[in-house]
Structure formats: structure tokens, C-alpha cells
mmCIF file of C-alpha atoms in Angstrom:
data_model
loop_
_atom_site.group_PDB
_atom_site.id
_atom_site.type_symbol
_atom_site.label_atom_id
_atom_site.label_comp_id
_atom_site.label_asym_id
_atom_site.label_seq_id
_atom_site.Cartn_x
_atom_site.Cartn_y
_atom_site.Cartn_z
ATOM 1 C CA MET G 6 162.566 70.481 -58.728
ATOM 2 C CA ASN G 7 162.988 66.816 -57.736
ATOM 3 C CA GLU G 8 165.039 66.709 -54.513
ATOM 4 C CA LYS G 9 164.558 63.088 -53.639
ATOM 5 C CA ARG G 10 167.510 61.613 -51.921
ATOM 6 C CA TYR G 11 168.664 58.007 -52.887
ATOM 7 C CA ASN G 12 170.206 55.370 -50.576
ATOM 8 C CA LEU G 13 172.965 53.389 -52.368
ATOM 9 C CA GLY G 14 173.536 49.704 -51.490
ATOM 10 C CA VAL G 15 176.978 48.494 -52.397
ATOM 11 C CA ILE G 16 177.672 44.798 -53.201
ATOM 12 C CA GLY G 17 181.500 44.411 -52.707
ATOM 13 C CA PHE G 18 183.331 46.802 -50.467
ATOM 14 C CA GLY G 19 186.827 46.510 -51.978
ATOM 15 C CA GLY G 20 188.812 49.026 -53.608
ATOM 16 C CA MET G 21 186.248 50.388 -56.202
ATOM 17 C CA GLY G 22 183.224 49.984 -53.766
ATOM 18 C CA GLN G 23 185.060 52.128 -51.174
ATOM 19 C CA TYR G 24 186.308 54.642 -53.884
ATOM 20 C CA HIS G 25 182.899 55.294 -55.031
ATOM 21 C CA CYS G 26 181.607 55.792 -51.537
ATOM 22 C CA ALA G 27 184.248 58.103 -50.689
ATOM 23 C CA SER G 28 183.706 60.106 -53.872
ATOM 24 C CA LEU G 29 179.796 60.439 -53.043
ATOM 25 C CA ASN G 30 180.608 61.511 -49.531
ATOM 26 C CA ALA G 31 183.032 64.272 -50.661
ATOM 27 C CA PHE G 32 180.172 66.172 -52.446
ATOM 28 C CA ASP G 33 176.668 67.260 -51.677
ATOM 29 C CA VAL G 34 174.857 64.917 -53.969
ATOM 30 C CA ARG G 35 171.550 63.239 -53.870
ATOM 31 C CA VAL G 36 173.037 59.734 -53.545
ATOM 32 C CA LYS G 37 174.080 58.628 -50.052
ATOM 33 C CA PRO G 38 176.199 55.560 -49.546
ATOM 34 C CA TYR G 39 173.817 53.703 -47.090
ATOM 35 C CA ALA G 40 174.485 49.852 -47.039
ATOM 36 C CA VAL G 41 177.162 47.191 -47.779
ATOM 37 C CA PHE G 42 177.351 43.621 -48.355
ATOM 38 C CA ASP G 43 180.695 41.809 -48.643
ATOM 39 C CA THR G 44 181.776 38.170 -48.444
ATOM 40 C CA ASP G 45 184.810 39.484 -46.309
ATOM 41 C CA PRO G 46 183.980 40.075 -42.640
ATOM 42 C CA GLN G 47 186.784 42.561 -42.446
ATOM 43 C CA LYS G 48 185.130 44.554 -45.203
ATOM 44 C CA MET G 49 181.664 44.444 -43.378
ATOM 45 C CA LYS G 50 183.444 45.757 -40.248
ATOM 46 C CA GLU G 51 185.152 48.586 -42.337
ATOM 47 C CA ALA G 52 181.668 49.417 -43.536
ATOM 48 C CA GLU G 53 180.102 49.545 -40.097
ATOM 49 C CA ASP G 54 182.929 51.626 -38.707
ATOM 50 C CA LYS G 55 182.068 54.294 -41.498
ATOM 51 C CA GLY G 56 178.505 54.243 -40.282
ATOM 52 C CA MET G 57 177.075 52.155 -43.010
ATOM 53 C CA ARG G 58 174.423 49.437 -42.413
ATOM 54 C CA THR G 59 175.417 45.846 -43.364
ATOM 55 C CA PHE G 60 173.417 43.037 -44.683
ATOM 56 C CA ALA G 61 174.026 39.214 -44.360
ATOM 57 C CA SER G 62 173.697 38.724 -48.093
ATOM 58 C CA ALA G 63 173.446 40.356 -51.394
ATOM 59 C CA LYS G 64 169.783 39.054 -51.626
ATOM 60 C CA GLU G 65 168.692 40.932 -48.461
ATOM 61 C CA LEU G 66 170.465 44.090 -49.602
ATOM 62 C CA VAL G 67 168.723 44.299 -52.893
ATOM 63 C CA GLU G 68 165.352 43.315 -51.411
ATOM 64 C CA SER G 69 165.553 46.105 -48.662
ATOM 65 C CA PRO G 70 162.961 48.671 -49.083
ATOM 66 C CA ASP G 71 165.626 51.293 -47.821
ATOM 67 C CA VAL G 72 167.937 50.791 -50.727
ATOM 68 C CA ASP G 73 167.115 52.675 -53.888
ATOM 69 C CA ILE G 74 170.176 52.104 -56.014
ATOM 70 C CA VAL G 75 172.677 49.114 -56.121
ATOM 71 C CA LEU G 76 176.168 49.450 -57.006
ATOM 72 C CA ILE G 77 177.922 46.221 -58.126
ATOM 73 C CA ALA G 78 181.752 46.131 -57.321
ATOM 74 C CA THR G 79 182.388 42.547 -56.889
ATOM 75 C CA CYS G 80 184.767 40.235 -58.803
ATOM 76 C CA ASN G 81 183.643 40.067 -62.518
ATOM 77 C CA ASP G 82 182.030 36.652 -62.377
ATOM 78 C CA SER G 83 179.269 37.697 -60.188
ATOM 79 C CA HIS G 84 178.043 40.845 -62.094
ATOM 80 C CA MET G 85 175.385 39.194 -63.993
ATOM 81 C CA GLU G 86 173.634 37.418 -61.197
ATOM 82 C CA ASN G 87 173.651 40.458 -58.841
ATOM 83 C CA ALA G 88 172.488 42.856 -61.637
ATOM 84 C CA ILE G 89 169.585 40.577 -62.671
ATOM 85 C CA ALA G 90 168.698 40.333 -58.739
ATOM 86 C CA ALA G 91 168.772 44.030 -58.354
ATOM 87 C CA LEU G 92 166.671 44.714 -61.404
ATOM 88 C CA LYS G 93 164.148 42.023 -60.319
ATOM 89 C CA ALA G 94 164.011 43.807 -56.915
ATOM 90 C CA GLY G 95 162.852 47.017 -58.684
ATOM 91 C CA LYS G 96 166.188 48.979 -57.901
ATOM 92 C CA HIS G 97 168.409 51.072 -60.146
ATOM 93 C CA CYS G 98 171.749 49.362 -60.893
ATOM 94 C CA ILE G 99 174.931 50.414 -61.773
ATOM 95 C CA CYS G 100 177.729 47.889 -62.376
ATOM 96 C CA GLU G 101 181.618 48.127 -62.398
ATOM 97 C CA LYS G 102 183.260 47.107 -65.734
ATOM 98 C CA PRO G 103 183.656 44.631 -67.180
ATOM 99 C CA VAL G 104 179.788 44.530 -67.146
ATOM 100 C CA CYS G 105 179.751 40.693 -67.652
ATOM 101 C CA LEU G 106 182.161 37.936 -68.726
ATOM 102 C CA SER G 107 180.465 37.472 -72.051
ATOM 103 C CA SER G 108 178.025 39.178 -74.390
ATOM 104 C CA SER G 109 175.399 36.450 -73.675
ATOM 105 C CA GLU G 110 175.478 37.273 -70.081
ATOM 106 C CA LEU G 111 174.965 40.971 -70.824
ATOM 107 C CA ALA G 112 171.930 40.092 -73.080
ATOM 108 C CA ARG G 113 170.361 38.295 -70.051
ATOM 109 C CA VAL G 114 170.799 41.399 -67.894
ATOM 110 C CA MET G 115 169.427 43.688 -70.703
ATOM 111 C CA GLU G 116 166.456 41.435 -71.326
ATOM 112 C CA THR G 117 165.600 41.690 -67.541
ATOM 113 C CA GLU G 118 165.879 45.491 -67.599
ATOM 114 C CA LYS G 119 163.035 45.556 -70.291
ATOM 115 C CA THR G 120 160.525 44.639 -67.637
ATOM 116 C CA ALA G 121 162.162 46.131 -64.610
ATOM 117 C CA GLU G 122 161.243 49.367 -62.819
ATOM 118 C CA GLY G 123 164.902 50.274 -62.366
ATOM 119 C CA LEU G 124 167.549 51.518 -64.988
ATOM 120 C CA PHE G 125 170.788 49.544 -65.567
ATOM 121 C CA THR G 126 174.174 51.187 -66.494
ATOM 122 C CA VAL G 127 177.756 50.421 -66.568
ATOM 123 C CA ASP G 128 180.650 52.562 -64.854
ATOM 124 C CA GLN G 129 182.875 53.242 -67.900
ATOM 125 C CA ASN G 130 184.634 55.861 -65.902
ATOM 126 C CA ARG G 131 187.586 56.212 -68.454
ATOM 127 C CA ARG G 132 185.375 58.183 -70.671
ATOM 128 C CA THR G 133 186.168 61.184 -68.713
ATOM 129 C CA ASN G 134 189.872 60.845 -68.692
ATOM 130 C CA SER G 135 191.708 64.133 -69.536
ATOM 131 C CA ASP G 136 194.047 62.700 -72.029
ATOM 132 C CA TYR G 137 191.228 60.771 -73.779
ATOM 133 C CA LEU G 138 188.988 63.807 -73.886
ATOM 134 C CA LEU G 139 191.807 65.914 -75.266
ATOM 135 C CA ALA G 140 192.680 63.421 -77.949
ATOM 136 C CA ARG G 141 189.044 63.102 -78.948
ATOM 137 C CA SER G 142 188.446 67.014 -79.141
ATOM 138 C CA VAL G 143 191.501 67.446 -81.405
ATOM 139 C CA ILE G 144 190.365 64.628 -83.610
ATOM 140 C CA GLU G 145 186.891 66.166 -83.872
ATOM 141 C CA SER G 146 188.159 69.567 -84.425
ATOM 142 C CA GLY G 147 189.691 68.557 -87.901
ATOM 143 C CA LYS G 148 193.068 70.288 -87.030
ATOM 144 C CA LEU G 149 194.860 66.985 -87.741
ATOM 145 C CA GLY G 150 193.018 66.329 -91.106
ATOM 146 C CA LYS G 151 191.865 62.985 -91.678
ATOM 147 C CA VAL G 152 193.161 60.701 -88.916
ATOM 148 C CA TYR G 153 194.058 57.218 -90.222
ATOM 149 C CA ARG G 154 196.019 55.744 -87.325
ATOM 150 C CA ILE G 155 195.526 55.711 -83.526
ATOM 151 C CA GLU G 156 197.535 53.736 -81.086
ATOM 152 C CA THR G 157 196.704 53.439 -77.283
ATOM 153 C CA ARG G 158 198.809 51.563 -74.796
ATOM 154 C CA VAL G 159 198.896 50.783 -71.143
ATOM 155 C CA HIS G 160 202.253 49.195 -69.934
ATOM 156 C CA GLY G 161 202.325 48.106 -66.443
ATOM 157 C CA SER G 162 205.146 46.990 -64.178
ATOM 158 C CA ARG G 163 206.200 43.964 -62.267
ATOM 159 C CA GLY G 164 203.204 41.709 -63.259
ATOM 160 C CA LEU G 165 199.692 41.533 -62.553
ATOM 161 C CA CYS G 166 198.193 42.505 -59.181
ATOM 162 C CA GLU G 167 197.205 39.343 -57.273
ATOM 163 C CA GLY G 168 193.414 38.291 -56.578
ATOM 164 C CA TRP G 169 190.795 38.197 -59.173
ATOM 165 C CA ARG G 170 193.184 39.635 -61.881
ATOM 166 C CA VAL G 171 195.243 36.363 -62.089
ATOM 167 C CA THR G 172 192.136 33.991 -61.833
ATOM 168 C CA LYS G 173 190.245 32.978 -65.086
ATOM 169 C CA ARG G 174 186.977 31.930 -63.411
ATOM 170 C CA LEU G 175 186.828 35.429 -61.647
ATOM 171 C CA GLY G 176 187.161 37.171 -64.873
ATOM 172 C CA GLY G 177 191.022 38.140 -64.583
ATOM 173 C CA GLY G 178 193.444 39.225 -67.224
ATOM 174 C CA MET G 179 194.364 42.376 -68.929
ATOM 175 C CA MET G 180 191.614 42.319 -71.679
ATOM 176 C CA LEU G 181 188.905 42.397 -68.998
ATOM 177 C CA ASP G 182 190.855 44.784 -66.789
ATOM 178 C CA TRP G 183 192.170 47.519 -69.052
ATOM 179 C CA GLY G 184 191.139 46.190 -72.428
ATOM 180 C CA VAL G 185 187.566 47.119 -71.953
ATOM 181 C CA HIS G 186 188.381 50.710 -71.032
ATOM 182 C CA LEU G 187 190.711 51.307 -74.028
ATOM 183 C CA ILE G 188 188.261 49.656 -76.535
ATOM 184 C CA ASP G 189 185.427 51.586 -75.131
ATOM 185 C CA GLN G 190 187.113 54.844 -75.577
ATOM 186 C CA ILE G 191 187.881 54.025 -79.187
ATOM 187 C CA MET G 192 184.256 52.918 -79.892
ATOM 188 C CA HIS G 193 182.851 56.153 -78.188
ATOM 189 C CA MET G 194 185.336 58.193 -80.194
ATOM 190 C CA THR G 195 184.367 57.229 -83.775
ATOM 191 C CA PRO G 196 181.035 56.686 -85.140
ATOM 192 C CA GLN G 197 182.339 54.538 -88.067
ATOM 193 C CA LYS G 198 181.379 50.890 -88.342
ATOM 194 C CA LEU G 199 184.112 48.421 -87.194
ATOM 195 C CA THR G 200 184.979 46.011 -90.091
ATOM 196 C CA SER G 201 187.718 43.776 -88.652
ATOM 197 C CA VAL G 202 189.180 42.667 -85.452
ATOM 198 C CA TYR G 203 192.574 40.856 -84.764
ATOM 199 C CA CYS G 204 193.947 40.022 -81.419
ATOM 200 C CA LYS G 205 196.909 38.251 -80.085
ATOM 201 C CA MET G 206 196.814 37.298 -76.389
ATOM 202 C CA PHE G 207 199.872 36.255 -74.395
ATOM 203 C CA SER G 208 200.263 34.410 -71.025
ATOM 204 C CA VAL G 209 203.753 35.248 -70.208
ATOM 205 C CA LYS G 210 203.759 34.885 -66.489
ATOM 206 C CA TYR G 211 200.261 33.813 -65.423
ATOM 207 C CA PRO G 212 198.972 30.577 -67.128
ATOM 208 C CA GLU G 213 195.287 31.308 -66.399
ATOM 209 C CA VAL G 214 194.794 34.716 -67.861
ATOM 210 C CA ASP G 215 196.239 37.004 -70.486
ATOM 211 C CA ASP G 216 198.877 39.383 -69.035
ATOM 212 C CA ASN G 217 199.695 40.848 -72.490
ATOM 213 C CA PHE G 218 197.653 41.516 -75.524
ATOM 214 C CA SER G 219 197.879 43.311 -78.838
ATOM 215 C CA LEU G 220 194.694 44.283 -80.636
ATOM 216 C CA GLU G 221 194.138 45.650 -84.262
ATOM 217 C CA LEU G 222 190.792 47.298 -85.175
ATOM 218 C CA THR G 223 189.894 48.468 -88.672
ATOM 219 C CA PHE G 224 186.833 50.829 -89.293
ATOM 220 C CA GLU G 225 184.974 51.187 -92.602
ATOM 221 C CA ASP G 226 186.479 54.704 -93.184
ATOM 222 C CA GLY G 227 190.027 53.153 -93.207
ATOM 223 C CA LEU G 228 191.005 54.053 -89.613
ATOM 224 C CA SER G 229 193.312 51.618 -88.035
ATOM 225 C CA VAL G 230 193.686 51.358 -84.358
ATOM 226 C CA LEU G 231 196.247 49.394 -82.295
ATOM 227 C CA VAL G 232 195.093 48.708 -78.664
ATOM 228 C CA GLU G 233 197.968 47.167 -76.723
ATOM 229 C CA CYS G 234 198.441 46.181 -73.010
ATOM 230 C CA ASP G 235 201.287 44.446 -71.106
ATOM 231 C CA THR G 236 202.524 43.981 -67.426
ATOM 232 C CA ASN G 237 205.965 42.821 -68.300
ATOM 233 C CA ASN G 238 208.117 45.904 -67.542
ATOM 234 C CA TYR G 239 210.163 44.890 -64.402
ATOM 235 C CA ILE G 240 212.450 48.103 -64.278
ATOM 236 C CA GLN G 241 212.546 49.142 -60.620
#
């Protein structure tokens, strides 16, 4: 049995970076949070306080022979460049969603992986949500008969969080925040071919990004899906 232990290098030690490290430390697994790079000196200090090694740049981290796997948990605009750098350095790489800002950026990452030693994947963690898994199992069981309509929604309150979520160049907005999760769940649920897409996006409070969208998907077997997100509930 392969008992090799793997050192994880984290680029971006914000909420998700720290979440993944805490989760790994909570269990006896073969991946150990080892090193961090973050542009915020305070985040670097927090990593050092947790006993992790810090690097002066993302380049130094991915090129370190002591790092086996790279986790990218930065703002969305730097996912592509960090993923390509990690793959070229021979590392396995896992990237937070959304994987990139466009399909053309993802194509560049996938092209790099073809000749790389390491593997590349995306953290689509909402595939394991209990509500999604229950809905999927009931549909697949056939107990409901032929399902012709699915509606999935996330309604937030008091506007978007600050930071990258309200900044276009950083990949903000609800579509790249929650939309990619909900769409991924639907595409993971049905093997049918997608035949039409219609989406209306709104910038109610934040002029740079979408804080509200309504998306209609239609599949070749007639299944109709509504995916809806907004942040405009201000009830205290």
C-alpha cells in the first residue's frame, strides 16, 4: 500500500485556504498543510503562527522541492496563472472555484496539464451537499416519475460581501460566486445534453458586478431548470 505523505502548499491564506488546512489537520490523512504564500503580511503571520512555512512569492512556493501539491485559493483573477505555474513546476494542483474567469483561460490550463507531471482538478465542493445528494437520489430512483422542472435558488441578505465579490477584475459577482456551484450541480445531475440557455443578470446595488441573476436551462429530454440567485433581501 502506498503510504506516501504529501506536503500541501497554499497560495492564498484567506477564508477558503484556512478552511482547507483546518479540515486536513482535523483528520489523519496523507496530505499535510505545509507552506503558504499570501500577499497580505498578516495572513503570512497567521500561517507562521500555525507552524507553517511561508514563501516570499507564489513562484518560490510552486518551485520548492518540498511542496507536492498546490492549492490555489486566491482571488479568481489569478487562478489561471498560478495553476499553469504549478503544473509547469511538476506539482499536482487543486484550484478553488470558479476555476478561471473564462473558458479560454481554462483551455490554457488544460493544455498545460497535457504535458505536465502533475494532475489538475477543481474544488467543486457543493457536489457533496446533503440537500443536493438527496434530490439527486430521489430523481434517479424514479419515485417522482419523469421530472420535467427543477428550481434551485440561493437568496442572500443585506447585499454582497465586500472584497473580491464586488470587484469585476477580481472575478466578483453572484454568477462566479454561487452560480458556478448551482450550475455544476445541475450538470452533474443529468446526463442529458443542454439545448438552450437564457440568463438575465442584474446590478441592483453594485455597478461593477451582478448581484442578482435568473438563468433558464433546457435539456434535450425536455427538462427545464431555473437557477436563481440574489442578495437583495434586507430583512433584519
